[in-house]
């Protein structure tokens, strides 16, 4: 495990918040920037609106949105070769809901017609045939999920889902977690999300990184590490407030008592 270079500038870009900002997922960029700055790192948070060249960044966040804007966002990203080059050079990508779907091979529009995605993740999304998935989503990470620098798995993931799609994983994508409550990918295998290399997709809103700070730190660790190497180990933060929020959310769906989720850890806020 390597240490953080405090002289490095970490650039975080929220992609097309004007198109994919329906569910507040732009907050993921803010969470990443704050957690990096609390550790003394210089950060730049860019709101990369559509219609402009995509900036180069160490970490990209793509949020959820409606069908029409999702199609426009995918078309714009396919046309902007800088996004593909950034990932080839090791940039980290978090895609949520519509952002997750467009990272795959294809996704449906409102009428169920397929549209080409970016092909970054080996997943395919189709329109679901059942009721819309709306509500709290809890998922326990799988043995194939990305590991923290310590080698441990991420804790239980919590968030809110709101989608009607069915996402199927191909052989080159690994599930992030298995659903405890909710729908998740909705393909009948009880999986939630997918990841490969330094790209991770999920149906968790919340924003997901506010509700799961360990996942935020994993993404930061990826962005600070050399591509192909383990994530950088970060200085612990005092996450009592965040863990209290996690406890409240888990308790609200009858999973556990809030006090059990509060971990008192030292560190700079």
PDB file of C-alpha atoms in Angstrom:
ATOM      1  CA  UNK A   1       0.000   0.000   0.000  1.00  0.00           C
ATOM      2  CA  UNK A   2       1.437   3.357  -1.006  1.00  0.00           C
ATOM      3  CA  UNK A   3       0.945   6.696   0.690  1.00  0.00           C
ATOM      4  CA  UNK A   4      -0.765   9.812  -0.624  1.00  0.00           C
ATOM      5  CA  UNK A   5       1.267  12.420  -2.505  1.00  0.00           C
ATOM      6  CA  UNK A   6      -0.018  15.593  -0.877  1.00  0.00           C
ATOM      7  CA  UNK A   7       1.560  17.724  -3.621  1.00  0.00           C
ATOM      8  CA  UNK A   8      -0.591  16.134  -6.316  1.00  0.00           C
ATOM      9  CA  UNK A   9      -3.707  17.854  -7.661  1.00  0.00           C
ATOM     10  CA  UNK A  10      -6.729  15.582  -7.863  1.00  0.00           C
ATOM     11  CA  UNK A  11      -9.230  16.589 -10.545  1.00  0.00           C
ATOM     12  CA  UNK A  12     -12.823  15.372 -10.250  1.00  0.00           C
ATOM     13  CA  UNK A  13     -15.357  15.994 -13.029  1.00  0.00           C
ATOM     14  CA  UNK A  14     -19.136  15.609 -12.823  1.00  0.00           C
ATOM     15  CA  UNK A  15     -20.174  14.745 -16.374  1.00  0.00           C
ATOM     16  CA  UNK A  16     -23.150  16.589 -17.878  1.00  0.00           C
ATOM     17  CA  UNK A  17     -24.958  17.652 -14.702  1.00  0.00           C
ATOM     18  CA  UNK A  18     -27.324  19.636 -16.958  1.00  0.00           C
ATOM     19  CA  UNK A  19     -28.486  16.344 -18.547  1.00  0.00           C
ATOM     20  CA  UNK A  20     -27.897  13.781 -15.805  1.00  0.00           C
ATOM     21  CA  UNK A  21     -28.659  15.702 -12.635  1.00  0.00           C
ATOM     22  CA  UNK A  22     -32.183  14.518 -11.877  1.00  0.00           C
ATOM     23  CA  UNK A  23     -31.441  12.528  -8.714  1.00  0.00           C
ATOM     24  CA  UNK A  24     -28.778  14.624  -7.012  1.00  0.00           C
ATOM     25  CA  UNK A  25     -25.934  12.318  -8.018  1.00  0.00           C
ATOM     26  CA  UNK A  26     -23.749  15.354  -8.643  1.00  0.00           C
ATOM     27  CA  UNK A  27     -23.277  15.252  -4.886  1.00  0.00           C
ATOM     28  CA  UNK A  28     -20.900  12.330  -5.430  1.00  0.00           C
ATOM     29  CA  UNK A  29     -18.331  14.702  -6.907  1.00  0.00           C
ATOM     30  CA  UNK A  30     -18.659  16.998  -3.911  1.00  0.00           C
ATOM     31  CA  UNK A  31     -18.221  14.077  -1.490  1.00  0.00           C
ATOM     32  CA  UNK A  32     -15.039  12.993  -3.253  1.00  0.00           C
ATOM     33  CA  UNK A  33     -13.622  16.517  -3.299  1.00  0.00           C
ATOM     34  CA  UNK A  34     -14.400  17.103   0.379  1.00  0.00           C
ATOM     35  CA  UNK A  35     -12.989  13.780   1.554  1.00  0.00           C
ATOM     36  CA  UNK A  36      -9.798  14.451  -0.382  1.00  0.00           C
ATOM     37  CA  UNK A  37      -9.478  18.027   0.898  1.00  0.00           C
ATOM     38  CA  UNK A  38     -10.094  16.906   4.508  1.00  0.00           C
ATOM     39  CA  UNK A  39      -6.939  14.846   4.069  1.00  0.00           C
ATOM     40  CA  UNK A  40      -4.960  17.875   2.925  1.00  0.00           C
ATOM     41  CA  UNK A  41      -5.038  17.132  -0.810  1.00  0.00           C
ATOM     42  CA  UNK A  42      -5.483  19.854  -3.413  1.00  0.00           C
ATOM     43  CA  UNK A  43      -8.612  19.163  -5.444  1.00  0.00           C
ATOM     44  CA  UNK A  44     -10.436  20.672  -8.388  1.00  0.00           C
ATOM     45  CA  UNK A  45     -14.135  19.874  -8.837  1.00  0.00           C
ATOM     46  CA  UNK A  46     -15.429  20.572 -12.351  1.00  0.00           C
ATOM     47  CA  UNK A  47     -19.074  20.679 -13.386  1.00  0.00           C
ATOM     48  CA  UNK A  48     -18.655  19.534 -17.000  1.00  0.00           C
ATOM     49  CA  UNK A  49     -21.850  20.683 -18.737  1.00  0.00           C
ATOM     50  CA  UNK A  50     -22.801  19.267 -22.126  1.00  0.00           C
ATOM     51  CA  UNK A  51     -21.975  21.206 -25.279  1.00  0.00           C
ATOM     52  CA  UNK A  52     -18.372  21.762 -24.208  1.00  0.00           C
ATOM     53  CA  UNK A  53     -15.229  19.647 -24.591  1.00  0.00           C
ATOM     54  CA  UNK A  54     -14.947  17.176 -21.745  1.00  0.00           C
ATOM     55  CA  UNK A  55     -12.124  18.134 -19.352  1.00  0.00           C
ATOM     56  CA  UNK A  56      -9.335  15.773 -18.437  1.00  0.00           C
ATOM     57  CA  UNK A  57      -9.874  14.419 -14.934  1.00  0.00           C
ATOM     58  CA  UNK A  58      -8.562  11.774 -12.576  1.00  0.00           C
ATOM     59  CA  UNK A  59     -12.081  10.764 -11.586  1.00  0.00           C
ATOM     60  CA  UNK A  60     -15.375  11.124 -13.462  1.00  0.00           C
ATOM     61  CA  UNK A  61     -18.876  10.915 -11.970  1.00  0.00           C
ATOM     62  CA  UNK A  62     -21.904  10.267 -14.201  1.00  0.00           C
ATOM     63  CA  UNK A  63     -25.335  10.547 -12.611  1.00  0.00           C
ATOM     64  CA  UNK A  64     -28.897   9.523 -13.282  1.00  0.00           C
ATOM     65  CA  UNK A  65     -31.377  11.229 -15.578  1.00  0.00           C
ATOM     66  CA  UNK A  66     -34.389  10.785 -17.804  1.00  0.00           C
ATOM     67  CA  UNK A  67     -34.439   8.765 -21.020  1.00  0.00           C
ATOM     68  CA  UNK A  68     -34.028  11.569 -23.556  1.00  0.00           C
ATOM     69  CA  UNK A  69     -31.106  13.280 -21.787  1.00  0.00           C
ATOM     70  CA  UNK A  70     -29.481   9.878 -21.270  1.00  0.00           C
ATOM     71  CA  UNK A  71     -29.503   9.238 -25.020  1.00  0.00           C
ATOM     72  CA  UNK A  72     -28.037  12.700 -25.699  1.00  0.00           C
ATOM     73  CA  UNK A  73     -25.362  12.181 -23.057  1.00  0.00           C
ATOM     74  CA  UNK A  74     -24.300   8.838 -24.531  1.00  0.00           C
ATOM     75  CA  UNK A  75     -24.121  10.305 -28.025  1.00  0.00           C
ATOM     76  CA  UNK A  76     -22.010  13.214 -26.808  1.00  0.00           C
ATOM     77  CA  UNK A  77     -19.607  10.962 -24.907  1.00  0.00           C
ATOM     78  CA  UNK A  78     -19.203   8.619 -27.881  1.00  0.00           C
ATOM     79  CA  UNK A  79     -18.357  11.613 -30.039  1.00  0.00           C
ATOM     80  CA  UNK A  80     -15.883  13.043 -27.509  1.00  0.00           C
ATOM     81  CA  UNK A  81     -12.783  10.883 -27.867  1.00  0.00           C
ATOM     82  CA  UNK A  82     -11.156  12.509 -24.841  1.00  0.00           C
ATOM     83  CA  UNK A  83     -13.309  10.412 -22.491  1.00  0.00           C
ATOM     84  CA  UNK A  84     -12.025   7.157 -23.988  1.00  0.00           C
ATOM     85  CA  UNK A  85      -8.448   8.427 -23.895  1.00  0.00           C
ATOM     86  CA  UNK A  86      -8.815   9.408 -20.239  1.00  0.00           C
ATOM     87  CA  UNK A  87      -9.943   5.903 -19.300  1.00  0.00           C
ATOM     88  CA  UNK A  88      -7.101   4.366 -21.316  1.00  0.00           C
ATOM     89  CA  UNK A  89      -4.748   6.471 -19.212  1.00  0.00           C
ATOM     90  CA  UNK A  90      -6.304   5.211 -15.989  1.00  0.00           C
ATOM     91  CA  UNK A  91      -9.038   7.664 -15.040  1.00  0.00           C
ATOM     92  CA  UNK A  92     -11.607   6.317 -12.578  1.00  0.00           C
ATOM     93  CA  UNK A  93     -15.311   6.353 -13.501  1.00  0.00           C
ATOM     94  CA  UNK A  94     -18.406   6.094 -11.289  1.00  0.00           C
ATOM     95  CA  UNK A  95     -21.704   5.669 -13.125  1.00  0.00           C
ATOM     96  CA  UNK A  96     -25.047   5.802 -11.311  1.00  0.00           C
ATOM     97  CA  UNK A  97     -28.358   4.587 -12.800  1.00  0.00           C
ATOM     98  CA  UNK A  98     -28.523   6.175 -16.282  1.00  0.00           C
ATOM     99  CA  UNK A  99     -24.788   6.803 -15.987  1.00  0.00           C
ATOM    100  CA  UNK A 100     -24.272   3.113 -15.194  1.00  0.00           C
ATOM    101  CA  UNK A 101     -26.425   2.001 -18.117  1.00  0.00           C
ATOM    102  CA  UNK A 102     -24.694   4.171 -20.717  1.00  0.00           C
ATOM    103  CA  UNK A 103     -21.313   2.766 -19.688  1.00  0.00           C
ATOM    104  CA  UNK A 104     -22.512  -0.609 -21.007  1.00  0.00           C
ATOM    105  CA  UNK A 105     -23.005  -1.904 -24.535  1.00  0.00           C
ATOM    106  CA  UNK A 106     -26.610  -0.735 -24.918  1.00  0.00           C
ATOM    107  CA  UNK A 107     -29.533   0.726 -22.986  1.00  0.00           C
ATOM    108  CA  UNK A 108     -33.223   1.374 -23.788  1.00  0.00           C
ATOM    109  CA  UNK A 109     -35.058   4.616 -24.358  1.00  0.00           C
ATOM    110  CA  UNK A 110     -38.566   5.343 -23.066  1.00  0.00           C
ATOM    111  CA  UNK A 111     -40.137   3.101 -25.713  1.00  0.00           C
ATOM    112  CA  UNK A 112     -37.701   0.259 -25.098  1.00  0.00           C
ATOM    113  CA  UNK A 113     -35.649   0.845 -28.253  1.00  0.00           C
ATOM    114  CA  UNK A 114     -31.954   0.055 -27.700  1.00  0.00           C
ATOM    115  CA  UNK A 115     -29.266   2.711 -28.014  1.00  0.00           C
ATOM    116  CA  UNK A 116     -25.531   2.202 -28.163  1.00  0.00           C
ATOM    117  CA  UNK A 117     -23.634   2.767 -24.951  1.00  0.00           C
ATOM    118  CA  UNK A 118     -19.917   3.352 -24.495  1.00  0.00           C
ATOM    119  CA  UNK A 119     -18.988  -0.310 -24.051  1.00  0.00           C
ATOM    120  CA  UNK A 120     -16.783   0.486 -21.066  1.00  0.00           C
ATOM    121  CA  UNK A 121     -18.532  -2.100 -18.883  1.00  0.00           C
ATOM    122  CA  UNK A 122     -19.543  -5.530 -20.191  1.00  0.00           C
ATOM    123  CA  UNK A 123     -23.219  -5.044 -19.333  1.00  0.00           C
ATOM    124  CA  UNK A 124     -26.381  -4.745 -21.415  1.00  0.00           C
ATOM    125  CA  UNK A 125     -29.543  -3.016 -20.251  1.00  0.00           C
ATOM    126  CA  UNK A 126     -33.093  -3.634 -21.507  1.00  0.00           C
ATOM    127  CA  UNK A 127     -36.462  -2.318 -20.461  1.00  0.00           C
ATOM    128  CA  UNK A 128     -37.894  -4.299 -17.544  1.00  0.00           C
ATOM    129  CA  UNK A 129     -41.242  -6.028 -17.721  1.00  0.00           C
ATOM    130  CA  UNK A 130     -42.321  -5.704 -14.101  1.00  0.00           C
ATOM    131  CA  UNK A 131     -43.107  -2.860 -11.718  1.00  0.00           C
ATOM    132  CA  UNK A 132     -40.683   0.028 -11.468  1.00  0.00           C
ATOM    133  CA  UNK A 133     -37.978  -0.473  -8.830  1.00  0.00           C
ATOM    134  CA  UNK A 134     -38.469   2.367  -6.350  1.00  0.00           C
ATOM    135  CA  UNK A 135     -37.299   2.345  -2.755  1.00  0.00           C
ATOM    136  CA  UNK A 136     -34.456   1.575  -0.416  1.00  0.00           C
ATOM    137  CA  UNK A 137     -31.818  -0.742  -1.829  1.00  0.00           C
ATOM    138  CA  UNK A 138     -29.488  -2.699   0.448  1.00  0.00           C
ATOM    139  CA  UNK A 139     -26.758  -4.899  -0.949  1.00  0.00           C
ATOM    140  CA  UNK A 140     -23.978  -6.995   0.530  1.00  0.00           C
ATOM    141  CA  UNK A 141     -20.758  -6.944  -1.489  1.00  0.00           C
ATOM    142  CA  UNK A 142     -19.673 -10.157  -3.170  1.00  0.00           C
ATOM    143  CA  UNK A 143     -16.324 -11.919  -2.866  1.00  0.00           C
ATOM    144  CA  UNK A 144     -15.545 -10.562  -6.359  1.00  0.00           C
ATOM    145  CA  UNK A 145     -16.176  -6.950  -5.326  1.00  0.00           C
ATOM    146  CA  UNK A 146     -13.246  -4.516  -5.338  1.00  0.00           C
ATOM    147  CA  UNK A 147     -11.217  -4.647  -2.141  1.00  0.00           C
ATOM    148  CA  UNK A 148     -10.173  -1.859   0.166  1.00  0.00           C
ATOM    149  CA  UNK A 149      -6.408  -1.241   0.544  1.00  0.00           C
ATOM    150  CA  UNK A 150      -6.516  -3.340   3.715  1.00  0.00           C
ATOM    151  CA  UNK A 151      -7.787  -6.279   1.652  1.00  0.00           C
ATOM    152  CA  UNK A 152     -11.151  -6.168   3.379  1.00  0.00           C
ATOM    153  CA  UNK A 153     -14.462  -5.992   1.538  1.00  0.00           C
ATOM    154  CA  UNK A 154     -16.668  -2.922   1.555  1.00  0.00           C
ATOM    155  CA  UNK A 155     -19.397  -2.827   4.208  1.00  0.00           C
ATOM    156  CA  UNK A 156     -23.087  -3.241   3.375  1.00  0.00           C
ATOM    157  CA  UNK A 157     -24.100  -0.786   0.639  1.00  0.00           C
ATOM    158  CA  UNK A 158     -27.154   1.412   1.110  1.00  0.00           C
ATOM    159  CA  UNK A 159     -29.004   3.739  -1.249  1.00  0.00           C
ATOM    160  CA  UNK A 160     -32.242   4.523  -3.031  1.00  0.00           C
ATOM    161  CA  UNK A 161     -33.144   3.042  -6.417  1.00  0.00           C
ATOM    162  CA  UNK A 162     -35.571   4.401  -9.006  1.00  0.00           C
ATOM    163  CA  UNK A 163     -35.478   2.608 -12.357  1.00  0.00           C
ATOM    164  CA  UNK A 164     -37.442   0.252 -14.589  1.00  0.00           C
ATOM    165  CA  UNK A 165     -34.522  -1.351 -16.413  1.00  0.00           C
ATOM    166  CA  UNK A 166     -32.935  -4.801 -16.341  1.00  0.00           C
ATOM    167  CA  UNK A 167     -29.145  -4.908 -16.536  1.00  0.00           C
ATOM    168  CA  UNK A 168     -27.389  -8.169 -17.446  1.00  0.00           C
ATOM    169  CA  UNK A 169     -23.700  -8.681 -16.741  1.00  0.00           C
ATOM    170  CA  UNK A 170     -21.347 -10.202 -19.310  1.00  0.00           C
ATOM    171  CA  UNK A 171     -18.358 -12.371 -18.495  1.00  0.00           C
ATOM    172  CA  UNK A 172     -15.940  -9.415 -18.312  1.00  0.00           C
ATOM    173  CA  UNK A 173     -17.921  -7.561 -15.634  1.00  0.00           C
ATOM    174  CA  UNK A 174     -18.175  -8.506 -11.986  1.00  0.00           C
ATOM    175  CA  UNK A 175     -21.104  -7.767  -9.724  1.00  0.00           C
ATOM    176  CA  UNK A 176     -20.421  -5.252  -6.982  1.00  0.00           C
ATOM    177  CA  UNK A 177     -22.920  -6.738  -4.540  1.00  0.00           C
ATOM    178  CA  UNK A 178     -25.850  -9.087  -3.969  1.00  0.00           C
ATOM    179  CA  UNK A 179     -29.240  -7.597  -3.122  1.00  0.00           C
ATOM    180  CA  UNK A 180     -30.470  -7.901   0.454  1.00  0.00           C
ATOM    181  CA  UNK A 181     -33.492  -5.710  -0.099  1.00  0.00           C
ATOM    182  CA  UNK A 182     -34.669  -4.104  -3.323  1.00  0.00           C
ATOM    183  CA  UNK A 183     -34.142  -4.954  -6.978  1.00  0.00           C
ATOM    184  CA  UNK A 184     -30.678  -3.846  -8.102  1.00  0.00           C
ATOM    185  CA  UNK A 185     -29.728  -5.001 -11.597  1.00  0.00           C
ATOM    186  CA  UNK A 186     -33.093  -6.725 -11.951  1.00  0.00           C
ATOM    187  CA  UNK A 187     -31.904  -9.566 -14.194  1.00  0.00           C
ATOM    188  CA  UNK A 188     -33.091 -12.276 -11.823  1.00  0.00           C
ATOM    189  CA  UNK A 189     -29.707 -13.062 -10.241  1.00  0.00           C
ATOM    190  CA  UNK A 190     -30.080 -10.647  -7.294  1.00  0.00           C
ATOM    191  CA  UNK A 191     -26.925  -8.758  -8.263  1.00  0.00           C
ATOM    192  CA  UNK A 192     -26.381  -5.034  -7.858  1.00  0.00           C
ATOM    193  CA  UNK A 193     -23.996  -2.938  -9.919  1.00  0.00           C
ATOM    194  CA  UNK A 194     -20.953  -3.972 -11.917  1.00  0.00           C
ATOM    195  CA  UNK A 195     -17.283  -3.118 -12.065  1.00  0.00           C
ATOM    196  CA  UNK A 196     -14.186  -3.745 -14.137  1.00  0.00           C
ATOM    197  CA  UNK A 197     -10.687  -2.314 -13.707  1.00  0.00           C
ATOM    198  CA  UNK A 198     -11.262   1.279 -12.498  1.00  0.00           C
ATOM    199  CA  UNK A 199     -14.888   1.652 -13.604  1.00  0.00           C
ATOM    200  CA  UNK A 200     -17.860   1.033 -11.300  1.00  0.00           C
ATOM    201  CA  UNK A 201     -21.583   1.255 -11.987  1.00  0.00           C
ATOM    202  CA  UNK A 202     -24.495   1.083  -9.559  1.00  0.00           C
ATOM    203  CA  UNK A 203     -28.213   1.800  -9.199  1.00  0.00           C
ATOM    204  CA  UNK A 204     -27.673   3.365  -5.765  1.00  0.00           C
ATOM    205  CA  UNK A 205     -28.699   6.988  -5.375  1.00  0.00           C
ATOM    206  CA  UNK A 206     -28.477   8.909  -2.151  1.00  0.00           C
ATOM    207  CA  UNK A 207     -25.955  10.202  -3.273  1.00  0.00           C
ATOM    208  CA  UNK A 208     -24.302   6.817  -3.037  1.00  0.00           C
ATOM    209  CA  UNK A 209     -20.954   8.159  -1.812  1.00  0.00           C
ATOM    210  CA  UNK A 210     -22.553  10.212   0.956  1.00  0.00           C
ATOM    211  CA  UNK A 211     -24.289   7.092   2.224  1.00  0.00           C
ATOM    212  CA  UNK A 212     -21.265   4.823   1.705  1.00  0.00           C
ATOM    213  CA  UNK A 213     -18.074   6.724   2.598  1.00  0.00           C
ATOM    214  CA  UNK A 214     -15.907   3.603   2.351  1.00  0.00           C
ATOM    215  CA  UNK A 215     -16.845   3.359  -1.335  1.00  0.00           C
ATOM    216  CA  UNK A 216     -15.883   7.016  -1.818  1.00  0.00           C
ATOM    217  CA  UNK A 217     -12.474   6.319  -0.295  1.00  0.00           C
ATOM    218  CA  UNK A 218     -12.011   3.261  -2.513  1.00  0.00           C
ATOM    219  CA  UNK A 219     -12.581   5.407  -5.623  1.00  0.00           C
ATOM    220  CA  UNK A 220     -10.166   8.041  -4.319  1.00  0.00           C
ATOM    221  CA  UNK A 221      -7.624   5.305  -3.637  1.00  0.00           C
ATOM    222  CA  UNK A 222      -7.977   4.083  -7.221  1.00  0.00           C
ATOM    223  CA  UNK A 223      -7.557   7.599  -8.606  1.00  0.00           C
ATOM    224  CA  UNK A 224      -4.392   8.171  -6.561  1.00  0.00           C
ATOM    225  CA  UNK A 225      -2.841   4.821  -7.471  1.00  0.00           C
ATOM    226  CA  UNK A 226      -0.928   3.820 -10.560  1.00  0.00           C
ATOM    227  CA  UNK A 227      -3.230   1.966 -12.981  1.00  0.00           C
ATOM    228  CA  UNK A 228      -3.048  -1.760 -12.367  1.00  0.00           C
ATOM    229  CA  UNK A 229      -1.918  -1.399  -8.771  1.00  0.00           C
ATOM    230  CA  UNK A 230      -3.827  -1.631  -5.497  1.00  0.00           C
ATOM    231  CA  UNK A 231      -5.727   1.441  -4.281  1.00  0.00           C
ATOM    232  CA  UNK A 232      -3.775   3.903  -2.168  1.00  0.00           C
ATOM    233  CA  UNK A 233      -4.429   3.672   1.568  1.00  0.00           C
ATOM    234  CA  UNK A 234      -5.916   6.930   2.831  1.00  0.00           C
ATOM    235  CA  UNK A 235      -5.671   8.576   6.222  1.00  0.00           C
ATOM    236  CA  UNK A 236      -8.761   7.674   8.300  1.00  0.00           C
ATOM    237  CA  UNK A 237     -11.389  10.376   8.852  1.00  0.00           C
ATOM    238  CA  UNK A 238     -13.783  10.940  11.718  1.00  0.00           C
ATOM    239  CA  UNK A 239     -16.877   9.513  10.016  1.00  0.00           C
ATOM    240  CA  UNK A 240     -19.202   9.442  13.018  1.00  0.00           C
ATOM    241  CA  UNK A 241     -21.782  11.665  11.304  1.00  0.00           C
ATOM    242  CA  UNK A 242     -21.708   9.593   8.119  1.00  0.00           C
ATOM    243  CA  UNK A 243     -21.953   6.330  10.015  1.00  0.00           C
ATOM    244  CA  UNK A 244     -24.852   7.674  12.066  1.00  0.00           C
ATOM    245  CA  UNK A 245     -26.651   8.461   8.809  1.00  0.00           C
ATOM    246  CA  UNK A 246     -25.926   4.938   7.570  1.00  0.00           C
ATOM    247  CA  UNK A 247     -27.297   3.549  10.801  1.00  0.00           C
ATOM    248  CA  UNK A 248     -30.503   5.543  10.458  1.00  0.00           C
ATOM    249  CA  UNK A 249     -31.026   4.382   6.877  1.00  0.00           C
ATOM    250  CA  UNK A 250     -30.396   0.751   7.739  1.00  0.00           C
ATOM    251  CA  UNK A 251     -32.635   0.951  10.784  1.00  0.00           C
ATOM    252  CA  UNK A 252     -35.417   2.469   8.684  1.00  0.00           C
ATOM    253  CA  UNK A 253     -35.656  -0.752   6.697  1.00  0.00           C
ATOM    254  CA  UNK A 254     -35.329  -2.960   9.762  1.00  0.00           C
ATOM    255  CA  UNK A 255     -31.790  -4.106   9.065  1.00  0.00           C
ATOM    256  CA  UNK A 256     -30.086  -3.149  12.328  1.00  0.00           C
ATOM    257  CA  UNK A 257     -29.986  -0.621  15.147  1.00  0.00           C
ATOM    258  CA  UNK A 258     -28.304   2.752  14.450  1.00  0.00           C
ATOM    259  CA  UNK A 259     -25.864   2.429  17.363  1.00  0.00           C
ATOM    260  CA  UNK A 260     -24.329  -0.675  15.826  1.00  0.00           C
ATOM    261  CA  UNK A 261     -23.262   1.243  12.724  1.00  0.00           C
ATOM    262  CA  UNK A 262     -21.446   4.088  14.480  1.00  0.00           C
ATOM    263  CA  UNK A 263     -17.699   3.573  14.453  1.00  0.00           C
ATOM    264  CA  UNK A 264     -15.542   6.058  16.303  1.00  0.00           C
ATOM    265  CA  UNK A 265     -12.386   6.663  14.349  1.00  0.00           C
ATOM    266  CA  UNK A 266      -9.825   9.418  14.767  1.00  0.00           C
ATOM    267  CA  UNK A 267      -8.719  11.674  11.943  1.00  0.00           C
ATOM    268  CA  UNK A 268      -9.013  15.082  10.417  1.00  0.00           C
ATOM    269  CA  UNK A 269     -12.412  16.456   9.473  1.00  0.00           C
TER     270      UNK A 269
END
